[in-house]
Amino acid sequence: MKKIGKIIGLYDKYIMQTYKRVPLCIEKAKGVKLWDVDGKEYLDFFPGWAVSGIGHCHPKVVAAINKQAKKLLHVSNNYYSEPQALLAEAIIKNSYPGKVFFANSGAEANEAAVKLARKYGHDKGKFEIITMTKSFHGRTIAMITATGQDKVKIGFEPLPAGFIHVPFNDIEAVKEAVTDKTAAIMLEPIQCEGGINIATVEYMKALRALCDEKDIVLILDEVQTGMGRAGKMFAYQNYGIEPDVMTLAKALGGGLPIGAAIARGKFGGVLTPGTHASTFGGSPIVCAAALAVFEAIKKDKLLANTNKMGAYLRKKLEALKKKYHFVKEIRTVALIIGVELNIKGEDIYKECMKEGLLINCTQDTILRIMPPLNVTKAEVDKAVSILDKVFSKL
Ligand SMILES: *Cc1c(COP(=O)(O)O)cnc(C)c1O
């Protein structure tokens, strides 16, 4: 029997069935490639939902983890440790003057941002959080409430009060929803889970102006778009504005679990002792890994490669669009890529897997493609040729 059969048996017996899994069991990975337990090789163009943003097991990240593991893995947040300090410095130097709170996941980073906004608005009676339809903000009770998709909420009611959804990229809808109770507006600059929906520059600038005018906290969820994937270190840098709070997770840890909320200027002082905490947040081992991610992006010039390969991949996908009538639209920002189809995409992504290419399908009809930032031209060529082959059989 193939090795995977036994492992799937154990999952069926011992693990909650909360995921729609495909029959693929990964054993090891390096860069853009990974191998299953039976030795088959794959090209990973959706590495862990964008977690392995600089590729799997990046040598700088692995070295940093090894080095730190010999010294100190975890220490309580009542003490100081150097990796946490250096990582916070790196984040701030790459974004805007402010302060960082460390958590362990995207949902937790967003919880910190929402708690900050609630605390900031509290004495003025402001508590409402406006978010966007088709957004995705995580799976805690507050974050499924913030998420603008009914499917994540069903069965979990009653949900916390004070969350309102409006359509994305519609400034008039936001203006109508704002009241004197509005504490925050929270959105992803590019809705990834929602189907690669890209905020326009005018919209983002108008949101910034509205938040300034009404003393509303502007929260950008950059859990998926951050760490270079949008061609700049953070996607907001494509818009000529700064958020009041940005949240990061996924690619920040180079494969280890981390979340961070980065509050600009005065917002950095809102959460005080006793108001928020995390046992594991900012542990030395995870911060050492994340610091190595920043170093790798800089030293390996990965932002330049991201922009170059993003443009190249887009050009190649546009050629596929001309060839296949069921390709409706291609939406990209650097290496954040959505291919919208007129047909369901599930079979395509499964067929790609059989051919040795891992991608994702979201919102039924949108192929989501997010190769590591250090992807090469040859790897793009190979991935697109697999897509072409799969498309040609439809
Ligand atoms: C993945 C994701 C989250 C949730 O992150 P977790 O680490 O799974 O809690 C939140 N927001 C966005 C935009 C995401 O892509």
mmCIF file of C-alpha atoms and ligand atoms in Angstrom:
data_model
loop_
_atom_site.group_PDB
_atom_site.id
_atom_site.type_symbol
_atom_site.label_atom_id
_atom_site.label_comp_id
_atom_site.label_asym_id
_atom_site.label_seq_id
_atom_site.Cartn_x
_atom_site.Cartn_y
_atom_site.Cartn_z
ATOM 1 C CA MET A 1 0.000 0.000 0.000
ATOM 2 C CA LYS A 2 1.176 3.520 -0.680
ATOM 3 C CA LYS A 3 2.339 5.320 2.462
ATOM 4 C CA ILE A 4 -0.395 7.974 2.178
ATOM 5 C CA GLY A 5 -3.168 5.413 2.792
ATOM 6 C CA LYS A 6 -2.041 4.726 6.337
ATOM 7 C CA ILE A 7 -1.685 8.437 7.149
ATOM 8 C CA ILE A 8 -5.153 9.237 5.818
ATOM 9 C CA GLY A 9 -6.483 6.417 8.010
ATOM 10 C CA LEU A 10 -4.997 8.056 11.093
ATOM 11 C CA TYR A 11 -6.460 11.448 10.115
ATOM 12 C CA ASP A 12 -9.911 9.900 9.675
ATOM 13 C CA LYS A 13 -9.689 8.308 13.091
ATOM 14 C CA TYR A 14 -8.041 11.039 15.167
ATOM 15 C CA ILE A 15 -8.413 14.465 13.522
ATOM 16 C CA MET A 16 -11.530 16.638 13.358
ATOM 17 C CA GLN A 17 -12.825 16.811 9.818
ATOM 18 C CA THR A 18 -12.653 20.604 9.527
ATOM 19 C CA TYR A 19 -10.833 20.717 6.185
ATOM 20 C CA LYS A 20 -11.692 19.571 2.679
ATOM 21 C CA ARG A 21 -8.396 17.778 2.088
ATOM 22 C CA VAL A 22 -7.048 16.485 -1.191
ATOM 23 C CA PRO A 23 -5.184 13.162 -1.161
ATOM 24 C CA LEU A 24 -1.690 14.588 -1.043
ATOM 25 C CA CYS A 25 0.689 14.036 1.857
ATOM 26 C CA ILE A 26 3.786 16.240 1.779
ATOM 27 C CA GLU A 27 7.020 15.001 3.234
ATOM 28 C CA LYS A 28 9.546 17.666 2.362
ATOM 29 C CA ALA A 29 10.002 20.853 0.379
ATOM 30 C CA LYS A 30 12.666 23.233 -0.851
ATOM 31 C CA GLY A 31 12.037 26.595 -2.472
ATOM 32 C CA VAL A 32 9.250 26.255 -5.040
ATOM 33 C CA LYS A 33 9.348 22.438 -5.089
ATOM 34 C CA LEU A 34 7.861 19.881 -2.762
ATOM 35 C CA TRP A 35 7.695 16.098 -2.589
ATOM 36 C CA ASP A 36 4.963 13.789 -1.320
ATOM 37 C CA VAL A 37 5.515 10.727 0.879
ATOM 38 C CA ASP A 38 5.591 8.518 -2.191
ATOM 39 C CA GLY A 39 8.340 10.579 -3.829
ATOM 40 C CA LYS A 40 6.357 12.530 -6.443
ATOM 41 C CA GLU A 41 7.567 16.095 -7.127
ATOM 42 C CA TYR A 42 5.320 19.176 -7.310
ATOM 43 C CA LEU A 43 5.735 22.814 -8.236
ATOM 44 C CA ASP A 44 4.137 24.837 -5.433
ATOM 45 C CA PHE A 45 2.390 27.936 -6.782
ATOM 46 C CA PHE A 46 0.286 28.324 -3.631
ATOM 47 C CA PRO A 47 2.729 27.636 -0.810
ATOM 48 C CA GLY A 48 0.674 27.134 2.342
ATOM 49 C CA TRP A 49 -1.866 29.860 1.536
ATOM 50 C CA ALA A 50 1.062 32.267 1.018
ATOM 51 C CA VAL A 51 2.830 31.307 4.256
ATOM 52 C CA SER A 52 6.026 30.151 2.548
ATOM 53 C CA GLY A 53 6.274 33.467 0.722
ATOM 54 C CA ILE A 54 10.013 33.213 0.146
ATOM 55 C CA GLY A 55 9.761 29.515 -0.683
ATOM 56 C CA HIS A 56 9.803 26.438 1.511
ATOM 57 C CA CYS A 57 12.619 25.981 4.033
ATOM 58 C CA HIS A 58 14.524 29.087 2.936
ATOM 59 C CA PRO A 59 18.170 28.502 3.979
ATOM 60 C CA LYS A 60 18.360 31.835 5.867
ATOM 61 C CA VAL A 61 15.202 31.015 7.824
ATOM 62 C CA VAL A 62 16.336 27.459 8.582
ATOM 63 C CA ALA A 63 19.745 28.712 9.751
ATOM 64 C CA ALA A 64 18.156 31.369 11.981
ATOM 65 C CA ILE A 65 15.820 28.798 13.547
ATOM 66 C CA ASN A 66 18.685 26.356 14.169
ATOM 67 C CA LYS A 67 20.836 29.038 15.749
ATOM 68 C CA GLN A 68 18.060 30.365 17.998
ATOM 69 C CA ALA A 69 16.858 26.854 18.946
ATOM 70 C CA LYS A 70 20.171 26.197 20.671
ATOM 71 C CA LYS A 71 19.793 29.339 22.802
ATOM 72 C CA LEU A 72 16.161 29.970 23.765
ATOM 73 C CA LEU A 73 12.813 28.833 22.356
ATOM 74 C CA HIS A 74 10.261 30.656 24.458
ATOM 75 C CA VAL A 75 10.238 33.196 27.241
ATOM 76 C CA SER A 76 7.351 34.999 28.889
ATOM 77 C CA ASN A 77 6.399 38.491 27.788
ATOM 78 C CA ASN A 78 7.156 39.748 31.300
ATOM 79 C CA TYR A 79 10.796 39.613 30.254
ATOM 80 C CA TYR A 80 12.706 41.061 27.329
ATOM 81 C CA SER A 81 14.342 39.117 24.482
ATOM 82 C CA GLU A 82 16.482 40.398 21.657
ATOM 83 C CA PRO A 83 14.810 38.690 18.639
ATOM 84 C CA GLN A 84 11.420 40.288 19.475
ATOM 85 C CA ALA A 85 13.040 43.727 19.757
ATOM 86 C CA LEU A 86 14.919 43.350 16.475
ATOM 87 C CA LEU A 87 11.875 42.064 14.607
ATOM 88 C CA ALA A 88 9.700 44.952 15.804
ATOM 89 C CA GLU A 89 12.445 47.343 14.671
ATOM 90 C CA ALA A 90 12.582 45.674 11.235
ATOM 91 C CA ILE A 91 8.792 45.876 10.808
ATOM 92 C CA ILE A 92 8.653 49.547 11.822
ATOM 93 C CA LYS A 93 11.646 50.521 9.660
ATOM 94 C CA ASN A 94 9.922 48.892 6.682
ATOM 95 C CA SER A 95 6.530 50.516 7.358
ATOM 96 C CA TYR A 96 5.851 53.643 9.473
ATOM 97 C CA PRO A 97 6.759 54.978 12.929
ATOM 98 C CA GLY A 98 4.653 53.138 15.491
ATOM 99 C CA LYS A 99 4.486 50.114 17.784
ATOM 100 C CA VAL A 100 3.998 46.381 17.259
ATOM 101 C CA PHE A 101 1.924 43.812 19.155
ATOM 102 C CA PHE A 102 2.901 40.188 18.512
ATOM 103 C CA ALA A 103 0.360 37.364 18.289
ATOM 104 C CA ASN A 104 0.443 33.907 16.690
ATOM 105 C CA SER A 105 -1.914 34.021 13.712
ATOM 106 C CA GLY A 106 -3.778 36.293 11.335
ATOM 107 C CA ALA A 107 -7.040 36.043 13.239
ATOM 108 C CA GLU A 108 -5.265 36.975 16.464
ATOM 109 C CA ALA A 109 -3.512 39.920 14.834
ATOM 110 C CA ASN A 110 -6.925 41.154 13.660
ATOM 111 C CA GLU A 111 -8.378 40.628 17.138
ATOM 112 C CA ALA A 112 -5.631 42.881 18.488
ATOM 113 C CA ALA A 113 -6.434 45.523 15.853
ATOM 114 C CA VAL A 114 -10.152 45.437 16.612
ATOM 115 C CA LYS A 115 -9.560 45.540 20.378
ATOM 116 C CA LEU A 116 -7.275 48.544 19.841
ATOM 117 C CA ALA A 117 -9.960 50.334 17.821
ATOM 118 C CA ARG A 118 -12.661 49.522 20.393
ATOM 119 C CA LYS A 119 -10.447 50.805 23.212
ATOM 120 C CA TYR A 120 -9.543 53.956 21.278
ATOM 121 C CA GLY A 121 -13.183 54.759 20.578
ATOM 122 C CA HIS A 122 -14.601 53.597 23.868
ATOM 123 C CA ASP A 123 -14.884 56.855 25.784
ATOM 124 C CA LYS A 124 -16.425 58.563 22.757
ATOM 125 C CA GLY A 125 -19.083 55.835 22.462
ATOM 126 C CA LYS A 126 -17.550 54.494 19.245
ATOM 127 C CA PHE A 127 -17.609 50.706 18.847
ATOM 128 C CA GLU A 128 -18.883 49.805 15.377
ATOM 129 C CA ILE A 129 -16.480 48.144 12.967
ATOM 130 C CA ILE A 130 -17.226 48.479 9.254
ATOM 131 C CA THR A 131 -15.836 45.683 7.060
ATOM 132 C CA MET A 132 -16.343 44.678 3.438
ATOM 133 C CA THR A 133 -18.441 41.996 1.773
ATOM 134 C CA LYS A 134 -16.333 39.107 0.414
ATOM 135 C CA SER A 135 -13.658 39.904 2.996
ATOM 136 C CA PHE A 136 -11.847 37.278 5.024
ATOM 137 C CA HIS A 137 -10.408 38.051 8.453
ATOM 138 C CA GLY A 138 -10.033 34.696 10.234
ATOM 139 C CA ARG A 139 -11.964 32.104 12.202
ATOM 140 C CA THR A 140 -12.363 33.320 15.782
ATOM 141 C CA ILE A 141 -15.900 34.278 16.780
ATOM 142 C CA ALA A 142 -15.142 37.999 16.326
ATOM 143 C CA MET A 143 -13.350 37.448 13.028
ATOM 144 C CA ILE A 144 -16.078 35.294 11.454
ATOM 145 C CA THR A 145 -18.341 38.185 12.417
ATOM 146 C CA ALA A 146 -15.970 40.655 10.750
ATOM 147 C CA THR A 147 -15.691 38.453 7.649
ATOM 148 C CA GLY A 148 -18.181 39.560 4.984
ATOM 149 C CA GLN A 149 -19.217 36.055 3.895
ATOM 150 C CA ASP A 150 -22.286 34.294 5.342
ATOM 151 C CA LYS A 151 -20.869 30.800 4.843
ATOM 152 C CA VAL A 152 -18.360 31.195 7.714
ATOM 153 C CA LYS A 153 -21.021 32.362 10.221
ATOM 154 C CA ILE A 154 -23.805 29.801 9.828
ATOM 155 C CA GLY A 155 -24.349 27.760 12.978
ATOM 156 C CA PHE A 156 -22.329 29.996 15.275
ATOM 157 C CA GLU A 157 -24.937 32.574 16.196
ATOM 158 C CA PRO A 158 -25.386 34.667 18.280
ATOM 159 C CA LEU A 159 -22.415 36.618 16.966
ATOM 160 C CA PRO A 160 -20.811 39.631 18.705
ATOM 161 C CA ALA A 161 -22.557 42.961 18.105
ATOM 162 C CA GLY A 162 -21.169 45.945 16.267
ATOM 163 C CA PHE A 163 -19.925 44.629 12.896
ATOM 164 C CA ILE A 164 -21.343 46.063 9.677
ATOM 165 C CA HIS A 165 -20.557 45.035 6.092
ATOM 166 C CA VAL A 166 -20.566 47.241 3.003
ATOM 167 C CA PRO A 167 -19.606 46.460 -0.623
ATOM 168 C CA PHE A 168 -15.870 46.637 -1.444
ATOM 169 C CA ASN A 169 -14.509 49.521 -3.545
ATOM 170 C CA ASP A 170 -17.680 51.558 -2.932
ATOM 171 C CA ILE A 171 -16.835 54.745 -1.016
ATOM 172 C CA GLU A 172 -20.442 55.974 -1.008
ATOM 173 C CA ALA A 173 -21.553 52.779 0.754
ATOM 174 C CA VAL A 174 -18.948 53.345 3.468
ATOM 175 C CA LYS A 175 -19.964 56.984 3.899
ATOM 176 C CA GLU A 176 -23.597 55.923 4.312
ATOM 177 C CA ALA A 177 -22.658 53.312 6.920
ATOM 178 C CA VAL A 178 -20.480 55.631 9.031
ATOM 179 C CA THR A 179 -22.173 56.979 12.157
ATOM 180 C CA ASP A 180 -20.935 58.691 15.310
ATOM 181 C CA LYS A 181 -20.542 55.150 16.674
ATOM 182 C CA THR A 182 -18.037 54.030 14.023
ATOM 183 C CA ALA A 183 -14.759 52.993 15.640
ATOM 184 C CA ALA A 184 -12.951 51.426 12.697
ATOM 185 C CA ILE A 185 -13.029 50.598 9.018
ATOM 186 C CA MET A 186 -11.241 47.336 8.304
ATOM 187 C CA LEU A 187 -10.365 45.891 4.911
ATOM 188 C CA GLU A 188 -7.835 43.961 2.863
ATOM 189 C CA PRO A 189 -6.137 46.130 0.211
ATOM 190 C CA ILE A 190 -6.570 43.124 -2.074
ATOM 191 C CA GLN A 191 -9.257 40.613 -1.144
ATOM 192 C CA CYS A 192 -7.470 37.326 -1.760
ATOM 193 C CA GLU A 193 -9.891 34.736 -0.371
ATOM 194 C CA GLY A 194 -12.681 36.870 -1.841
ATOM 195 C CA GLY A 195 -11.374 36.310 -5.371
ATOM 196 C CA ILE A 196 -8.461 38.745 -5.929
ATOM 197 C CA ASN A 197 -10.491 41.949 -5.742
ATOM 198 C CA ILE A 198 -8.144 44.928 -5.864
ATOM 199 C CA ALA A 199 -8.917 48.174 -4.035
ATOM 200 C CA THR A 200 -8.543 51.200 -6.299
ATOM 201 C CA VAL A 201 -6.191 54.039 -5.379
ATOM 202 C CA GLU A 202 -9.061 56.568 -5.295
ATOM 203 C CA TYR A 203 -11.045 54.336 -2.939
ATOM 204 C CA MET A 204 -8.128 53.832 -0.558
ATOM 205 C CA LYS A 205 -7.341 57.571 -0.523
ATOM 206 C CA ALA A 206 -10.994 58.407 0.106
ATOM 207 C CA LEU A 207 -11.110 55.922 3.001
ATOM 208 C CA ARG A 208 -7.995 57.515 4.497
ATOM 209 C CA ALA A 209 -9.531 60.984 4.235
ATOM 210 C CA LEU A 210 -12.838 59.799 5.714
ATOM 211 C CA CYS A 211 -11.091 58.149 8.685
ATOM 212 C CA ASP A 212 -9.033 61.312 9.318
ATOM 213 C CA GLU A 213 -12.106 63.508 9.156
ATOM 214 C CA LYS A 214 -14.244 61.359 11.501
ATOM 215 C CA ASP A 215 -11.537 60.094 13.876
ATOM 216 C CA ILE A 216 -12.027 56.485 12.723
ATOM 217 C CA VAL A 217 -9.262 53.870 12.937
ATOM 218 C CA LEU A 218 -8.277 52.584 9.480
ATOM 219 C CA ILE A 219 -7.252 48.927 9.778
ATOM 220 C CA LEU A 220 -5.637 47.177 6.829
ATOM 221 C CA ASP A 221 -5.564 43.390 7.001
ATOM 222 C CA GLU A 222 -2.318 42.558 5.192
ATOM 223 C CA VAL A 223 -2.157 39.012 6.511
ATOM 224 C CA GLN A 224 -2.027 37.660 2.955
ATOM 225 C CA THR A 225 -0.847 40.698 0.957
ATOM 226 C CA GLY A 226 2.069 41.712 3.184
ATOM 227 C CA MET A 227 5.756 40.757 3.070
ATOM 228 C CA GLY A 228 6.482 41.627 -0.543
ATOM 229 C CA ARG A 229 3.804 39.715 -2.396
ATOM 230 C CA ALA A 230 2.181 42.894 -3.774
ATOM 231 C CA GLY A 231 5.518 44.124 -5.149
ATOM 232 C CA LYS A 232 6.266 46.419 -2.193
ATOM 233 C CA MET A 233 7.009 45.207 1.329
ATOM 234 C CA PHE A 234 3.374 45.955 2.195
ATOM 235 C CA ALA A 235 0.459 46.370 -0.220
ATOM 236 C CA TYR A 236 -0.613 49.718 1.287
ATOM 237 C CA GLN A 237 2.633 51.169 -0.103
ATOM 238 C CA ASN A 238 1.097 50.884 -3.589
ATOM 239 C CA TYR A 239 -1.572 53.419 -2.551
ATOM 240 C CA GLY A 240 0.267 56.453 -1.206
ATOM 241 C CA ILE A 241 -1.505 56.196 2.160
ATOM 242 C CA GLU A 242 -0.730 54.697 5.552
ATOM 243 C CA PRO A 243 -3.166 52.739 7.712
ATOM 244 C CA ASP A 244 -3.576 53.368 11.455
ATOM 245 C CA VAL A 245 -3.193 49.668 12.125
ATOM 246 C CA MET A 246 -1.858 47.011 9.770
ATOM 247 C CA THR A 247 -2.047 43.302 10.531
ATOM 248 C CA LEU A 248 0.443 40.713 9.340
ATOM 249 C CA ALA A 249 0.796 36.942 9.688
ATOM 250 C CA LYS A 250 1.176 34.234 7.024
ATOM 251 C CA ALA A 251 4.505 34.948 5.251
ATOM 252 C CA LEU A 252 5.941 36.961 8.154
ATOM 253 C CA GLY A 253 7.229 33.892 10.024
ATOM 254 C CA GLY A 254 8.851 32.141 7.056
ATOM 255 C CA GLY A 255 6.787 29.058 7.928
ATOM 256 C CA LEU A 256 6.506 29.464 11.699
ATOM 257 C CA PRO A 257 3.262 30.741 13.278
ATOM 258 C CA ILE A 258 3.204 34.463 13.950
ATOM 259 C CA GLY A 259 0.817 37.394 13.810
ATOM 260 C CA ALA A 260 1.446 41.095 14.320
ATOM 261 C CA ALA A 261 -0.596 44.278 14.624
ATOM 262 C CA ILE A 262 1.360 47.420 13.762
ATOM 263 C CA ALA A 263 -0.155 50.632 15.119
ATOM 264 C CA ARG A 264 0.934 53.970 13.701
ATOM 265 C CA GLY A 265 1.969 56.926 15.850
ATOM 266 C CA LYS A 266 -0.406 57.645 18.736
ATOM 267 C CA PHE A 267 -2.306 54.384 18.121
ATOM 268 C CA GLY A 268 0.775 52.539 19.391
ATOM 269 C CA GLY A 269 -0.080 53.697 22.914
ATOM 270 C CA VAL A 270 -3.738 52.626 23.054
ATOM 271 C CA LEU A 271 -3.260 49.099 24.417
ATOM 272 C CA THR A 272 -1.742 49.264 27.898
ATOM 273 C CA PRO A 273 -0.702 46.665 30.530
ATOM 274 C CA GLY A 274 -3.560 44.314 31.323
ATOM 275 C CA THR A 275 -5.614 45.174 28.218
ATOM 276 C CA HIS A 276 -4.125 42.630 25.833
ATOM 277 C CA ALA A 277 -1.607 39.774 25.900
ATOM 278 C CA SER A 278 -0.463 36.541 24.305
ATOM 279 C CA THR A 279 1.491 33.732 25.970
ATOM 280 C CA PHE A 280 3.360 32.703 22.846
ATOM 281 C CA GLY A 281 3.302 36.057 21.013
ATOM 282 C CA GLY A 282 6.731 37.214 19.854
ATOM 283 C CA SER A 283 8.640 34.170 21.063
ATOM 284 C CA PRO A 284 12.384 34.286 20.304
ATOM 285 C CA ILE A 285 12.384 31.312 17.919
ATOM 286 C CA VAL A 286 9.552 32.691 15.769
ATOM 287 C CA CYS A 287 10.938 36.235 15.783
ATOM 288 C CA ALA A 288 14.373 34.959 14.718
ATOM 289 C CA ALA A 289 12.720 33.224 11.743
ATOM 290 C CA ALA A 290 10.740 36.350 10.806
ATOM 291 C CA LEU A 291 13.836 38.518 11.029
ATOM 292 C CA ALA A 292 15.502 36.153 8.542
ATOM 293 C CA VAL A 293 12.535 36.639 6.189
ATOM 294 C CA PHE A 294 13.145 40.425 6.139
ATOM 295 C CA GLU A 295 16.862 39.822 5.545
ATOM 296 C CA ALA A 296 16.187 37.374 2.715
ATOM 297 C CA ILE A 297 13.747 39.748 0.974
ATOM 298 C CA LYS A 298 16.383 42.490 1.093
ATOM 299 C CA LYS A 299 19.577 40.535 0.370
ATOM 300 C CA ASP A 300 18.056 38.345 -2.364
ATOM 301 C CA LYS A 301 16.354 41.442 -3.929
ATOM 302 C CA LEU A 302 13.040 39.616 -3.869
ATOM 303 C CA LEU A 303 10.831 42.691 -4.381
ATOM 304 C CA ALA A 304 12.414 43.263 -7.802
ATOM 305 C CA ASN A 305 11.938 39.591 -8.685
ATOM 306 C CA THR A 306 8.332 39.698 -7.482
ATOM 307 C CA ASN A 307 7.508 42.584 -9.806
ATOM 308 C CA LYS A 308 9.396 41.061 -12.729
ATOM 309 C CA MET A 309 7.952 37.568 -12.371
ATOM 310 C CA GLY A 310 4.492 38.981 -11.649
ATOM 311 C CA ALA A 311 4.538 40.843 -14.967
ATOM 312 C CA TYR A 312 5.948 37.816 -16.808
ATOM 313 C CA LEU A 313 3.358 35.432 -15.370
ATOM 314 C CA ARG A 314 0.586 37.867 -16.198
ATOM 315 C CA LYS A 315 1.750 38.104 -19.809
ATOM 316 C CA LYS A 316 1.778 34.316 -20.126
ATOM 317 C CA LEU A 317 -1.687 34.036 -18.558
ATOM 318 C CA GLU A 318 -3.038 36.714 -20.913
ATOM 319 C CA ALA A 319 -1.899 34.461 -23.772
ATOM 320 C CA LEU A 320 -3.902 31.594 -22.248
ATOM 321 C CA LYS A 321 -6.904 33.910 -21.984
ATOM 322 C CA LYS A 322 -6.729 34.542 -25.758
ATOM 323 C CA LYS A 323 -6.581 30.802 -26.369
ATOM 324 C CA TYR A 324 -9.376 29.617 -24.051
ATOM 325 C CA HIS A 325 -12.830 31.214 -24.147
ATOM 326 C CA PHE A 326 -13.646 30.118 -20.567
ATOM 327 C CA VAL A 327 -10.964 32.417 -19.134
ATOM 328 C CA LYS A 328 -12.961 35.531 -18.254
ATOM 329 C CA GLU A 329 -10.550 37.908 -16.560
ATOM 330 C CA ILE A 330 -7.052 38.038 -15.106
ATOM 331 C CA ARG A 331 -6.485 40.215 -12.046
ATOM 332 C CA THR A 332 -3.000 40.635 -10.654
ATOM 333 C CA VAL A 333 -0.872 42.726 -8.354
ATOM 334 C CA ALA A 334 2.732 41.499 -8.648
ATOM 335 C CA LEU A 335 2.596 37.866 -7.464
ATOM 336 C CA ILE A 336 -1.021 37.987 -6.275
ATOM 337 C CA ILE A 337 -2.842 36.435 -9.197
ATOM 338 C CA GLY A 338 -6.467 35.608 -9.865
ATOM 339 C CA VAL A 339 -7.705 33.918 -13.034
ATOM 340 C CA GLU A 340 -11.472 34.236 -13.201
ATOM 341 C CA LEU A 341 -13.214 31.565 -15.241
ATOM 342 C CA ASN A 342 -16.702 31.249 -16.728
ATOM 343 C CA ILE A 343 -16.699 27.688 -15.409
ATOM 344 C CA LYS A 344 -16.051 26.024 -12.044
ATOM 345 C CA GLY A 345 -12.372 25.778 -11.186
ATOM 346 C CA GLU A 346 -12.283 22.860 -8.763
ATOM 347 C CA ASP A 347 -11.578 20.170 -11.369
ATOM 348 C CA ILE A 348 -8.863 22.340 -12.903
ATOM 349 C CA TYR A 349 -6.970 22.686 -9.676
ATOM 350 C CA LYS A 350 -7.303 18.958 -8.999
ATOM 351 C CA GLU A 351 -6.114 18.136 -12.504
ATOM 352 C CA CYS A 352 -3.141 20.532 -12.075
ATOM 353 C CA MET A 353 -2.225 18.645 -8.907
ATOM 354 C CA LYS A 354 -2.149 15.361 -10.824
ATOM 355 C CA GLU A 355 0.173 17.037 -13.319
ATOM 356 C CA GLY A 356 2.469 18.234 -10.534
ATOM 357 C CA LEU A 357 1.332 21.853 -10.057
ATOM 358 C CA LEU A 358 -0.257 23.151 -6.855
ATOM 359 C CA ILE A 359 -2.564 26.161 -7.138
ATOM 360 C CA ASN A 360 -5.824 27.124 -5.410
ATOM 361 C CA CYS A 361 -9.407 27.806 -6.409
ATOM 362 C CA THR A 362 -11.479 30.346 -4.474
ATOM 363 C CA GLN A 363 -15.118 31.516 -4.760
ATOM 364 C CA ASP A 364 -15.765 28.492 -7.069
ATOM 365 C CA THR A 365 -14.550 30.088 -10.291
ATOM 366 C CA ILE A 366 -11.335 31.925 -9.515
ATOM 367 C CA LEU A 367 -7.948 30.232 -9.738
ATOM 368 C CA ARG A 368 -5.609 31.761 -7.165
ATOM 369 C CA ILE A 369 -1.931 31.595 -8.025
ATOM 370 C CA MET A 370 0.720 32.854 -5.589
ATOM 371 C CA PRO A 371 4.175 31.417 -6.244
ATOM 372 C CA PRO A 372 7.030 32.217 -3.851
ATOM 373 C CA LEU A 373 8.676 35.616 -4.387
ATOM 374 C CA ASN A 374 11.879 33.913 -5.577
ATOM 375 C CA VAL A 375 10.149 31.934 -8.339
ATOM 376 C CA THR A 376 12.215 31.678 -11.552
ATOM 377 C CA LYS A 377 11.264 32.194 -15.194
ATOM 378 C CA ALA A 378 11.764 28.482 -15.878
ATOM 379 C CA GLU A 379 9.369 27.587 -13.052
ATOM 380 C CA VAL A 380 6.777 30.051 -14.372
ATOM 381 C CA ASP A 381 7.150 28.539 -17.851
ATOM 382 C CA LYS A 382 6.646 25.041 -16.495
ATOM 383 C CA ALA A 383 3.610 26.020 -14.395
ATOM 384 C CA VAL A 384 1.930 27.785 -17.314
ATOM 385 C CA SER A 385 2.601 24.843 -19.631
ATOM 386 C CA ILE A 386 0.858 22.555 -17.113
ATOM 387 C CA LEU A 387 -2.091 24.967 -16.929
ATOM 388 C CA ASP A 388 -2.196 25.053 -20.738
ATOM 389 C CA LYS A 389 -2.245 21.243 -20.879
ATOM 390 C CA VAL A 390 -5.042 21.038 -18.301
ATOM 391 C CA PHE A 391 -7.058 23.792 -20.052
ATOM 392 C CA SER A 392 -6.650 22.059 -23.427
ATOM 393 C CA LYS A 393 -8.452 18.967 -22.139
ATOM 394 C CA LEU A 394 -11.589 20.876 -21.103
HETATM 395 C C1 LIG B 1 -5.397 33.825 6.334
HETATM 396 C C2 LIG B 1 -5.994 35.132 6.621
HETATM 397 C C3 LIG B 1 -6.451 35.469 7.908
HETATM 398 C C4 LIG B 1 -6.463 34.478 9.044
HETATM 399 O O1 LIG B 1 -5.193 34.069 9.397
HETATM 400 P P1 LIG B 1 -5.013 32.806 10.388
HETATM 401 O O2 LIG B 1 -3.528 32.759 10.616
HETATM 402 O O3 LIG B 1 -5.537 31.614 9.663
HETATM 403 O O4 LIG B 1 -5.773 33.098 11.617
HETATM 404 C C5 LIG B 1 -6.919 36.743 8.119
HETATM 405 N N1 LIG B 1 -6.959 37.645 7.127
HETATM 406 C C6 LIG B 1 -6.538 37.360 5.876
HETATM 407 C C7 LIG B 1 -6.583 38.412 4.831
HETATM 408 C C8 LIG B 1 -6.047 36.094 5.578
HETATM 409 O O5 LIG B 1 -5.652 35.807 4.346
#
